[in-house]
XYZ file of C-alpha atoms in Angstrom:
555
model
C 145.290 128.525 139.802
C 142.682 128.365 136.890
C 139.534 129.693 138.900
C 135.688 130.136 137.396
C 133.850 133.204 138.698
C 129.782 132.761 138.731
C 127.760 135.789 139.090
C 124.634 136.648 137.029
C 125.496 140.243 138.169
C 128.790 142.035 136.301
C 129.240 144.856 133.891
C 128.156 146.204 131.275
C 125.294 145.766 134.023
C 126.387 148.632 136.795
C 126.330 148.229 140.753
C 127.973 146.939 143.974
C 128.412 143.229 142.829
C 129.135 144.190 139.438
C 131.346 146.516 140.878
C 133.049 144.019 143.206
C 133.376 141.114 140.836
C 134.997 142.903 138.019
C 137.382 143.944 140.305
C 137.710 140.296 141.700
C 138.564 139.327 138.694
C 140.761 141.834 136.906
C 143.171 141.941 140.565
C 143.320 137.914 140.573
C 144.394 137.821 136.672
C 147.786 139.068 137.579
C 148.379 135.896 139.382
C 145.526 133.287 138.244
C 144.048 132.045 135.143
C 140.296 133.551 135.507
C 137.119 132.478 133.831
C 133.847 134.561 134.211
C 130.406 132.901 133.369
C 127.368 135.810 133.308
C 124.450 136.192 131.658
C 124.352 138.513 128.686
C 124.538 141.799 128.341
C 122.476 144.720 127.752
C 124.892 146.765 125.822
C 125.998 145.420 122.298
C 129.908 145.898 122.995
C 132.298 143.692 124.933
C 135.209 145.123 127.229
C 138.373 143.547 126.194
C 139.705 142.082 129.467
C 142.226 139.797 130.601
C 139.956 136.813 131.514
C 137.436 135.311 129.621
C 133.880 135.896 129.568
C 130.549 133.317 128.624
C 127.398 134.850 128.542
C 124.539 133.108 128.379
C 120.965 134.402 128.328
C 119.552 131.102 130.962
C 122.054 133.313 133.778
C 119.582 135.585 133.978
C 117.739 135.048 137.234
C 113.984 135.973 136.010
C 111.334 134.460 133.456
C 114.093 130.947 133.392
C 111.931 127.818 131.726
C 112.528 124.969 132.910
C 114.512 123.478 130.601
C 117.665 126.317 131.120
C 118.247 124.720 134.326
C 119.556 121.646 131.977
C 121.570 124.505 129.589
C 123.207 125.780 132.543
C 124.458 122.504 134.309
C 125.897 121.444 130.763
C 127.577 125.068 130.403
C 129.327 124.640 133.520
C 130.438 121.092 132.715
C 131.728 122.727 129.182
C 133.471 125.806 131.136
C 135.212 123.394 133.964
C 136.610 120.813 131.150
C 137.405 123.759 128.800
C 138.955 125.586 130.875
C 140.902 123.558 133.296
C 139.330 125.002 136.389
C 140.638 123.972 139.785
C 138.287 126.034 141.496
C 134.737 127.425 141.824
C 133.634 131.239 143.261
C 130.194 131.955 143.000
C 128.577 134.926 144.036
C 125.083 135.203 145.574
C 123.740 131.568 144.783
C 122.518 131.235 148.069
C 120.252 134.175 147.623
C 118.985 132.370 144.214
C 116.454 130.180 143.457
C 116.719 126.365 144.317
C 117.016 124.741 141.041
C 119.275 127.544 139.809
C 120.997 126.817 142.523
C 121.558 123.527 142.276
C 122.030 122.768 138.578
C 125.285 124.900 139.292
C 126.246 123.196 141.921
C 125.939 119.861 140.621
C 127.839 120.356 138.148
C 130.951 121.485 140.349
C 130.486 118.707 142.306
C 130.099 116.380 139.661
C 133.924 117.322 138.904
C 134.884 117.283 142.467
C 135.857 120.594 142.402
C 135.637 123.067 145.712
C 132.894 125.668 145.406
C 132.970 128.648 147.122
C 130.144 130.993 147.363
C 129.805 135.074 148.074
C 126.781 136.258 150.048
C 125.981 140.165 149.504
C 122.670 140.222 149.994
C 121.055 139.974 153.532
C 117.277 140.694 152.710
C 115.588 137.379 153.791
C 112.812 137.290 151.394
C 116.062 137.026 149.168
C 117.665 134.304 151.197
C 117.170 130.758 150.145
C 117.268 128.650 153.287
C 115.865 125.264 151.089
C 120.262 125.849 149.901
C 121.133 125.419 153.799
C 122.129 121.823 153.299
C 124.347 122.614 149.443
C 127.953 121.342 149.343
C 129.140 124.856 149.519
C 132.612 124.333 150.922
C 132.917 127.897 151.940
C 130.788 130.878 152.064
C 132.028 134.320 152.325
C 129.337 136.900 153.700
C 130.764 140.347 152.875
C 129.561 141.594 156.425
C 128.528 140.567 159.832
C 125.433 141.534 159.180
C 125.159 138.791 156.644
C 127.210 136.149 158.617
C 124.459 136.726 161.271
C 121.393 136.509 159.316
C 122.923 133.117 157.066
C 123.363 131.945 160.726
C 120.108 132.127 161.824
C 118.686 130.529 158.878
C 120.333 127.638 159.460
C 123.582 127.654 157.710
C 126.614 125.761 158.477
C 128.565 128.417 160.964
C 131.549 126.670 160.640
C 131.459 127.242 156.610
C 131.126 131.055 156.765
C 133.737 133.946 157.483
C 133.444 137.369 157.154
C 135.731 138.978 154.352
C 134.554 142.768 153.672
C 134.479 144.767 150.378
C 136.757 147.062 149.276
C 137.301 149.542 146.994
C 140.231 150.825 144.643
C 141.527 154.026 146.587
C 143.601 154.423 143.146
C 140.832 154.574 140.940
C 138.270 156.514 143.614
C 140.788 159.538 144.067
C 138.928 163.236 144.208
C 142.456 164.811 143.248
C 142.420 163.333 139.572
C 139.239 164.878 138.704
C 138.000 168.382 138.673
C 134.751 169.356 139.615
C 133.589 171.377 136.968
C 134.685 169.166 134.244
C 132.322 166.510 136.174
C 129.050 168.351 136.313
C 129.345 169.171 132.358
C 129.498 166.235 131.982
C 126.814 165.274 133.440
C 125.205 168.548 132.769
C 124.487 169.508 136.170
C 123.800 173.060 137.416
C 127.089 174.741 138.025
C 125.905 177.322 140.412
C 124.217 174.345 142.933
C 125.468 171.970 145.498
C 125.380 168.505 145.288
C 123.691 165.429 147.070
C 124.028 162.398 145.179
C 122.212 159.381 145.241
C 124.592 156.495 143.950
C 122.770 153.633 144.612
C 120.199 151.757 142.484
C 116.634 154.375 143.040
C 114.916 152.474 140.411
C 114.803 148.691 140.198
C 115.806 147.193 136.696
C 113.939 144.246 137.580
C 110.028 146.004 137.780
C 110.710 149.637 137.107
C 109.799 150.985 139.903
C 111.585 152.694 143.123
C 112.545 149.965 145.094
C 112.110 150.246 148.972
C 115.094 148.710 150.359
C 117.492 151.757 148.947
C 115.362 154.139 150.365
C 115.660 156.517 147.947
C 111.961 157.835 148.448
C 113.299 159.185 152.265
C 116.180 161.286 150.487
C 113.412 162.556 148.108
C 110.744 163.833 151.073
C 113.565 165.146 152.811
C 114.284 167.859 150.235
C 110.893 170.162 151.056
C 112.955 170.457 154.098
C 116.216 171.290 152.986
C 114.596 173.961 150.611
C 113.161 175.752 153.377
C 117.250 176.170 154.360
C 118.307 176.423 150.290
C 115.730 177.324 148.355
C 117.022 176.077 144.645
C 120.531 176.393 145.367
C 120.735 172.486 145.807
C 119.844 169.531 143.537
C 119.590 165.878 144.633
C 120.704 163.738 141.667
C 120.656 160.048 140.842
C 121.824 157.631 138.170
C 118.452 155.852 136.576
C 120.384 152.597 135.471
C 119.140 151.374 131.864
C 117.700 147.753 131.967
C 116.188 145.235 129.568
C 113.763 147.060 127.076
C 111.057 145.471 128.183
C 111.426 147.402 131.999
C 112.742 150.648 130.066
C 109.014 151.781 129.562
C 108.051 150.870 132.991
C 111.003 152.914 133.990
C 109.966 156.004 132.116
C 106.655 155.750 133.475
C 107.915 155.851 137.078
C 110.368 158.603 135.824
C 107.277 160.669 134.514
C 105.107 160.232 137.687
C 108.197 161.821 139.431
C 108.420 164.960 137.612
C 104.805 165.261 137.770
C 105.210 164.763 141.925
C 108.139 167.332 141.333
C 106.333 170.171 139.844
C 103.070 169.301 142.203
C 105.712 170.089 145.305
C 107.818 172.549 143.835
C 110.892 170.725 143.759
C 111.492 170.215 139.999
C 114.350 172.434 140.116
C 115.919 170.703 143.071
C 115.913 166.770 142.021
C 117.660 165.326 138.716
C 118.307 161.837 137.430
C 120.912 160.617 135.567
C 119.921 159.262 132.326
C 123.193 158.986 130.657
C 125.244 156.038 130.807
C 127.223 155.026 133.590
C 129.772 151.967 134.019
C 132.293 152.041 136.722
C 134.615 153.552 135.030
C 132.100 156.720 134.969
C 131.660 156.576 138.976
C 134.336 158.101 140.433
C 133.386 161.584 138.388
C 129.797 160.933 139.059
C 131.019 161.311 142.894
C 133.454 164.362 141.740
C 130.030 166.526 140.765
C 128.913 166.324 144.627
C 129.266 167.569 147.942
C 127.525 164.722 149.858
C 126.520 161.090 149.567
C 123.281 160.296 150.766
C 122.079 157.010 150.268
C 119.952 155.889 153.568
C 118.986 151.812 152.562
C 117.922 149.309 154.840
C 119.058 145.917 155.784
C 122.269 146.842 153.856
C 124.172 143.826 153.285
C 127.589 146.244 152.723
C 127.133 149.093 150.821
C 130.223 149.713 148.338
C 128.670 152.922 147.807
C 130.052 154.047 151.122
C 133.109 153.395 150.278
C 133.671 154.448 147.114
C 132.127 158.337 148.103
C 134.593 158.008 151.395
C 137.735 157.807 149.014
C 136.059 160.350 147.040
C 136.429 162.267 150.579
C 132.765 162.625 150.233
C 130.595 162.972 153.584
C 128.478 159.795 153.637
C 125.175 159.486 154.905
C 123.616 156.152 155.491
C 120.665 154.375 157.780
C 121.532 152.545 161.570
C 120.651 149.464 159.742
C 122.416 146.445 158.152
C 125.772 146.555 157.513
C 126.115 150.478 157.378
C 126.653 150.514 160.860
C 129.979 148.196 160.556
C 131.562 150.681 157.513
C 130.364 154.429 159.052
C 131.507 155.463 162.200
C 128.783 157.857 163.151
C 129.974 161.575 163.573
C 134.035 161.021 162.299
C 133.102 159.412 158.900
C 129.975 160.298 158.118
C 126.570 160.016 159.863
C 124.386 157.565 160.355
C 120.395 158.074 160.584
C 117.227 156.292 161.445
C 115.860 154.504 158.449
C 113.058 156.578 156.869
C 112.680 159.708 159.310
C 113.298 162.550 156.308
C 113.270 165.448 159.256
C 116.583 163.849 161.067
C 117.793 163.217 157.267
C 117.585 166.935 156.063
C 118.878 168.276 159.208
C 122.634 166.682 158.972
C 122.185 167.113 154.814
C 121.678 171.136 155.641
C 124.736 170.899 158.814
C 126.953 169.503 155.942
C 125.913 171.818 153.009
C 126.048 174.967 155.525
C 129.860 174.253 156.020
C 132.252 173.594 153.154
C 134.898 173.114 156.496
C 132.804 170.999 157.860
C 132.730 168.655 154.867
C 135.910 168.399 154.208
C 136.927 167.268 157.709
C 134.283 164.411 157.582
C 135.356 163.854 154.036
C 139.136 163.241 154.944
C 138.789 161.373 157.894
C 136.508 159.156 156.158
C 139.105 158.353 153.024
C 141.853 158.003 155.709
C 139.676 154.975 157.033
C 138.384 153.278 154.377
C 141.456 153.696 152.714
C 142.907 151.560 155.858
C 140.060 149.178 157.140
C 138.876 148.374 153.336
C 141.994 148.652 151.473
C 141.907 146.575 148.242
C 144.963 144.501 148.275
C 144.532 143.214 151.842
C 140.586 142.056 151.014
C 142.395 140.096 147.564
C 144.362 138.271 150.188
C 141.937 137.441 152.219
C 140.089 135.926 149.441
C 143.244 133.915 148.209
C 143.574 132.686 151.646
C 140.142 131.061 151.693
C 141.042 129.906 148.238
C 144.110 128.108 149.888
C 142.664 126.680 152.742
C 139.543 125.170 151.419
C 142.103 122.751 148.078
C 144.296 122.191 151.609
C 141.198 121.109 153.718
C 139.486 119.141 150.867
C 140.461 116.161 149.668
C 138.574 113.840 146.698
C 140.145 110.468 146.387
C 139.184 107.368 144.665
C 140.242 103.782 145.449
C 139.725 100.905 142.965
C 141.033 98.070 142.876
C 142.123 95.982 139.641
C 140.058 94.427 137.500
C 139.193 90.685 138.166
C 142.096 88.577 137.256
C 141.983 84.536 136.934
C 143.732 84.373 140.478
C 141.180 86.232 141.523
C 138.616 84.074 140.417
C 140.330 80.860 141.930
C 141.003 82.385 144.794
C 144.564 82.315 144.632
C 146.959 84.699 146.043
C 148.382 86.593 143.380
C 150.802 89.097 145.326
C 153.360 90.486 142.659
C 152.618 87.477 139.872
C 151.347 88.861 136.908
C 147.808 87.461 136.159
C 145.544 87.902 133.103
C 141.842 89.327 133.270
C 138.923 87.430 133.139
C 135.656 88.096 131.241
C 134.529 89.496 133.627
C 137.452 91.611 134.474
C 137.615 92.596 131.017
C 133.714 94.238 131.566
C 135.284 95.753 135.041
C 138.272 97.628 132.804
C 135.074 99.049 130.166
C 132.968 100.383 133.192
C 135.990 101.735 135.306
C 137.401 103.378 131.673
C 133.735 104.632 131.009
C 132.948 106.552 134.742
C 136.487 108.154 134.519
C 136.195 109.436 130.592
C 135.612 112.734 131.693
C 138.300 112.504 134.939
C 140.853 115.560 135.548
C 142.900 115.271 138.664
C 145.949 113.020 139.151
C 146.384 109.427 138.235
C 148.430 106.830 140.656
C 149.347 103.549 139.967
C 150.817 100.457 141.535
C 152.932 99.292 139.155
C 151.800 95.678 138.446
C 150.388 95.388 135.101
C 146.958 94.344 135.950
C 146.642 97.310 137.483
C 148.430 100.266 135.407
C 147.031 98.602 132.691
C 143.879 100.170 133.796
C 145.513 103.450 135.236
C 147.921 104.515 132.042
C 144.496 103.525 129.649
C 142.510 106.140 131.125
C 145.188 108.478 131.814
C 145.765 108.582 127.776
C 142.530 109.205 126.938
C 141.750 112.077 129.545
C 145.581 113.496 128.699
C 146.847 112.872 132.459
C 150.433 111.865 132.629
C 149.914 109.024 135.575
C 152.175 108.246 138.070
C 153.042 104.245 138.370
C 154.815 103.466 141.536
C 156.230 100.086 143.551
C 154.878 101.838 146.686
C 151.159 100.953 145.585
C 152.126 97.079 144.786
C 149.967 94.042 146.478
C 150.997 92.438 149.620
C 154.184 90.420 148.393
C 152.635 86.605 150.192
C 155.276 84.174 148.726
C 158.459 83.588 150.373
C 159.716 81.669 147.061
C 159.731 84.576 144.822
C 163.432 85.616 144.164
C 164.509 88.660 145.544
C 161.862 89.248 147.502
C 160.686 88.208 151.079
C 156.882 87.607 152.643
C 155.666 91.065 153.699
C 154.227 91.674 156.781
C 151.098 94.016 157.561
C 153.023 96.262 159.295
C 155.216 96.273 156.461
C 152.590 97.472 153.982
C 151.420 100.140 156.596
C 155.142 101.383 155.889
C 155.220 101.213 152.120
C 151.792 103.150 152.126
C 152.701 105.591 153.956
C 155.320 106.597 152.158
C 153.291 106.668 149.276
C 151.299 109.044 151.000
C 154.005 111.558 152.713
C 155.515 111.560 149.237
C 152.859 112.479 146.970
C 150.113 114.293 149.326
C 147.160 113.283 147.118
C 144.393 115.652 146.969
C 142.242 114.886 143.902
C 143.300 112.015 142.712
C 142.298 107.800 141.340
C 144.575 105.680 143.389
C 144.359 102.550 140.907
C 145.870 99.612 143.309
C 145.115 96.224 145.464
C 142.912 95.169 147.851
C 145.056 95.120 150.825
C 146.862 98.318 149.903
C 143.619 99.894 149.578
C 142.657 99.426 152.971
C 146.149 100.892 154.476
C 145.840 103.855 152.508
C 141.880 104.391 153.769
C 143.515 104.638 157.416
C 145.720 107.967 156.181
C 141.716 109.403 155.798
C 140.503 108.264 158.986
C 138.391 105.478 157.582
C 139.680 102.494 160.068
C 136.812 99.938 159.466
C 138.207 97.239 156.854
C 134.422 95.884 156.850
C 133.848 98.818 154.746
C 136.223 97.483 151.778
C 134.841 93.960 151.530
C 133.385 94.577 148.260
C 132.754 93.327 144.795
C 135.098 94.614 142.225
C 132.899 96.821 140.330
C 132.488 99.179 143.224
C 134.884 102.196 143.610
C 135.386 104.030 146.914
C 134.946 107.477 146.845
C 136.871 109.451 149.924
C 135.758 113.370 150.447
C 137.832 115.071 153.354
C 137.245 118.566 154.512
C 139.564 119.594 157.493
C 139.257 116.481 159.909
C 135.906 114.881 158.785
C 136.130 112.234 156.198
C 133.307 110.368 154.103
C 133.147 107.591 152.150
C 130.673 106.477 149.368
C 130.441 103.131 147.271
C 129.945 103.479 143.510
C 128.184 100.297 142.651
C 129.016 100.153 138.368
């Protein structure tokens, strides 16, 4: 399966989605052709990876003109043709803006192509609820958290599932890294314990702490803890490197926290991480520490918590969001009310008092993750949804031939052969000109004033068609040699065999005006009103599970 993964968030960049999608993507290359389309980097070097990578500046969510919604739409189209793809996972468009949104999205649908998106983000001043009624044809919310809150802004329940996040217990393994090695590297006290901070403190996107990672509560809690550890602890935290034009806005707020630091006393007990660090970095980031702390609200996962767990790290996280679905409170870690620092530092200096009591936490916590959240089960899970929504989903288009001169007489033509008119001849440059771009299957019957049509347009979009006697006309004349008057019941045979032996999915069923009609009936569309058309429209069938729709394309 060729598949195209969307996501304006993936490294060099560094965090849960980033985290999550490059993973995505490098598991589903064994088995899949993938594609990734991000915006560009902030680091001047490219990973060499087994899936291709565009970048384009316009993917960047913030400061977009107008005009890049126009860039974008075309660089999907590009990417889709290019590429092959069969399939469409985006991550987080429904927590985008509208017309970001929807210049991706009409471009997948413009191919006919199933689009599925990936909602990890539950804050509802970042939900888009104007993207409620977008042809998603699934969307995966990494928690029930998410599910719940998509639900009540009025998505489609019957489009959403719940597939959770998981995290490489390979890669995240405390035993392959030693502790010391890990804090020289990062040039961390020696002598001190650890209580690390994972999570995004400062936003990229204004500089500043942001509130919904709650870093600030971790931060007041430590005048308590000192009262318990004097300097003999340090609370550390990566400060992730972002365009240059936030980079001074980030040392600013960096500044105004060492001057806070000093003010309070706690400069020797609180260091970020300046240097560098890509996933590849994180699991001996966790290696330097004794706890993770990282008490966010309205979660929407938290990879975080996963990633210390395997680390058998005791993890410490808020009764909010999604946290509450990956920490069982008291066996894996602890959970605490959002913002209240004193219940905070009281578990942080229970934990740090007992190196016994750590590692207990620690181990049962890797034991479950490791189990619930195990990496190859989520991949199938995903490849599942894959499966069922090209099964459920169907694209089909019906034309019928050209006009022929028995047409225009009004003569039954059945299997004669019959040349186009003038006007036909206009017909084949109109049907030829909406298909240029076509890439599905082709199916013929195999009169000539019909594959004429079908093997033209196959050529040009390099489609081998297939021509078959099971799409023919209505034989009407009893005269014909060989052949005897067919009966409607015998044409509801010959179609369905048609259908039970090819299973069309995407697909241009070039053919006649009765046949058309039988073959409707295989998509539930029983009203032969509907086909009493000119012959410049073509019938457009979309099927998703039991529902079918139909749309006239007047050329």
């Amino acid at each position: 399966m060729n598949i195209l993964i969307i996501t304006w968030l993936f490294p060099p960049s560094n965090g849960g989605v980033e985290s999550y999608t490059y993973n995505l993507a490098k598991n589903l290359s064994k088995e899949h052709k993938i594609t990734i389309l991000t915006c560009l980097g902030h680091y001047p070097t490219e990973k060499k990876e087994k899936f291709k990578i565009y970048r384009m500046k316009e993917m960047y969510p913030y400061g977009r003109k107008k005009e890049d919604y126009g860039k974008i739409y075309k660089k999907v189209l590009e990417i889709l043709k290019k590429e092959d793809i069969d399939l469409v996972h985006s991550h987080n468009l429904v927590c985008l803006e509208t017309s970001f949104t929807k210049a991706i999205v009409n471009a997948v649908k413009s191919k006919d192509l199933p689009l599925v998106d990936h909602c990890h983000d539950a804050r509802f001043k970042y939900l888009n609820k104007e993207l409620k009624y977008e042809k998603f044809d699934r969307i995966i919310a990494v928690s029930k958290f998410v599910k719940k809150r998509l639900i009540n802004l009025g998505f489609n329940k019957n489009i959403l599932e719940v597939i959770y996040n998981s995290s490489d217990s390979k890669v995240f393994n405390s035993g392959k890294y030693s502790s010391l090695q890990a804090k020289k590297f990062f040039r961390i006290p020696l002598n001190k314990k650890v209580i690390i901070f994972p999570s995004r403190a400062i936003r990229t996107t204004t500089g500043e702490f942001g509130e919904q990672k709650n870093f600030i509560t971790l931060l007041n809690s430590t005048k308590l803890i000192k009262k318990d550890f004097g300097d003999d602890f340090v609370v550390i935290f990566p400060v992730k490197v972002g365009m240059k034009r936030k980079n001074d806005a980030i040392k600013k707020t960096l500044y105004s926290l060492r001057e806070k630091l000093k003010k309070d006393g706690l400069i020797e007990n609180v260091i970020p991480i300046t240097k560098k660090v890509g996933y590849e970095n994180m699991p001996l980031l966790y290696k330097t520490a004794n706890i993770m702390c990282t008490p966010s609200t309205e979660e929407a996962f938290g990879l975080v918590f996963l990633e210390a767990s395997l680390m058998q790290l005791p993890v410490i996280g808020a009764k909010s969001g999604a946290t509450k679905e990956i920490v069982i409170n008291g066996k894996t870690g602890f959970l605490v009310p959002p913002k209240n620092k004193k219940r905070l530092a009281k578990i942080i200096v229970r934990l740090l008092k007992s190196k016994e009591f750590r590692d207990k936490i620690g181990k049962a916590g890797r034991k479950y993750v490791k189990d619930k959240f195990d990496s190859n089960k989520m991949l199938t899970e995903v490849e599942r949804t894959y499966k069922k929504v090209l099964e459920n989903r169907k694209v089909i288009y019906l034309v019928r031939h050209p006009e022929t001169k028995n047409n225009r007489e009004n003569r039954l033509t059945g299997w004669e052969h019959s040349q186009y008119t003038s006007e036909g001849n206009k017909q084949f440059a109109k049907i030829s000109n909406y298909f240029k771009d076509y890439q599905g299957q082709i199916f013929s019957s195999d009169l000539k004033r019909t594959s004429k049509l079908a093997v033209s347009i196959a050529k040009k979009n390099g489609i081998k068609p297939i021509i078959t006697p099971l799409l023919r006309e209505r034989n009407f004349k009893e005269t014909l040699p060989h052949h005897t008057y067919e009966t409607e019941s015998s044409v509801a045979k010959r179609t369905k065999k048609f259908y039970d032996k090819y299973h069309p999915r995407k697909a241009i069923i070039f053919t006649h005006g009765a046949i058309l009609r039988h073959i409707a009936r295989h998509y539930l569309i029983t009203n032969r009103n509907e086909f009493e058309e000119p012959r410049n429209v073509i019938f457009k069938i979309e099927t998703n599970k039991n529902a079918a729709k139909l749309k006239k394309i007047r050329l």
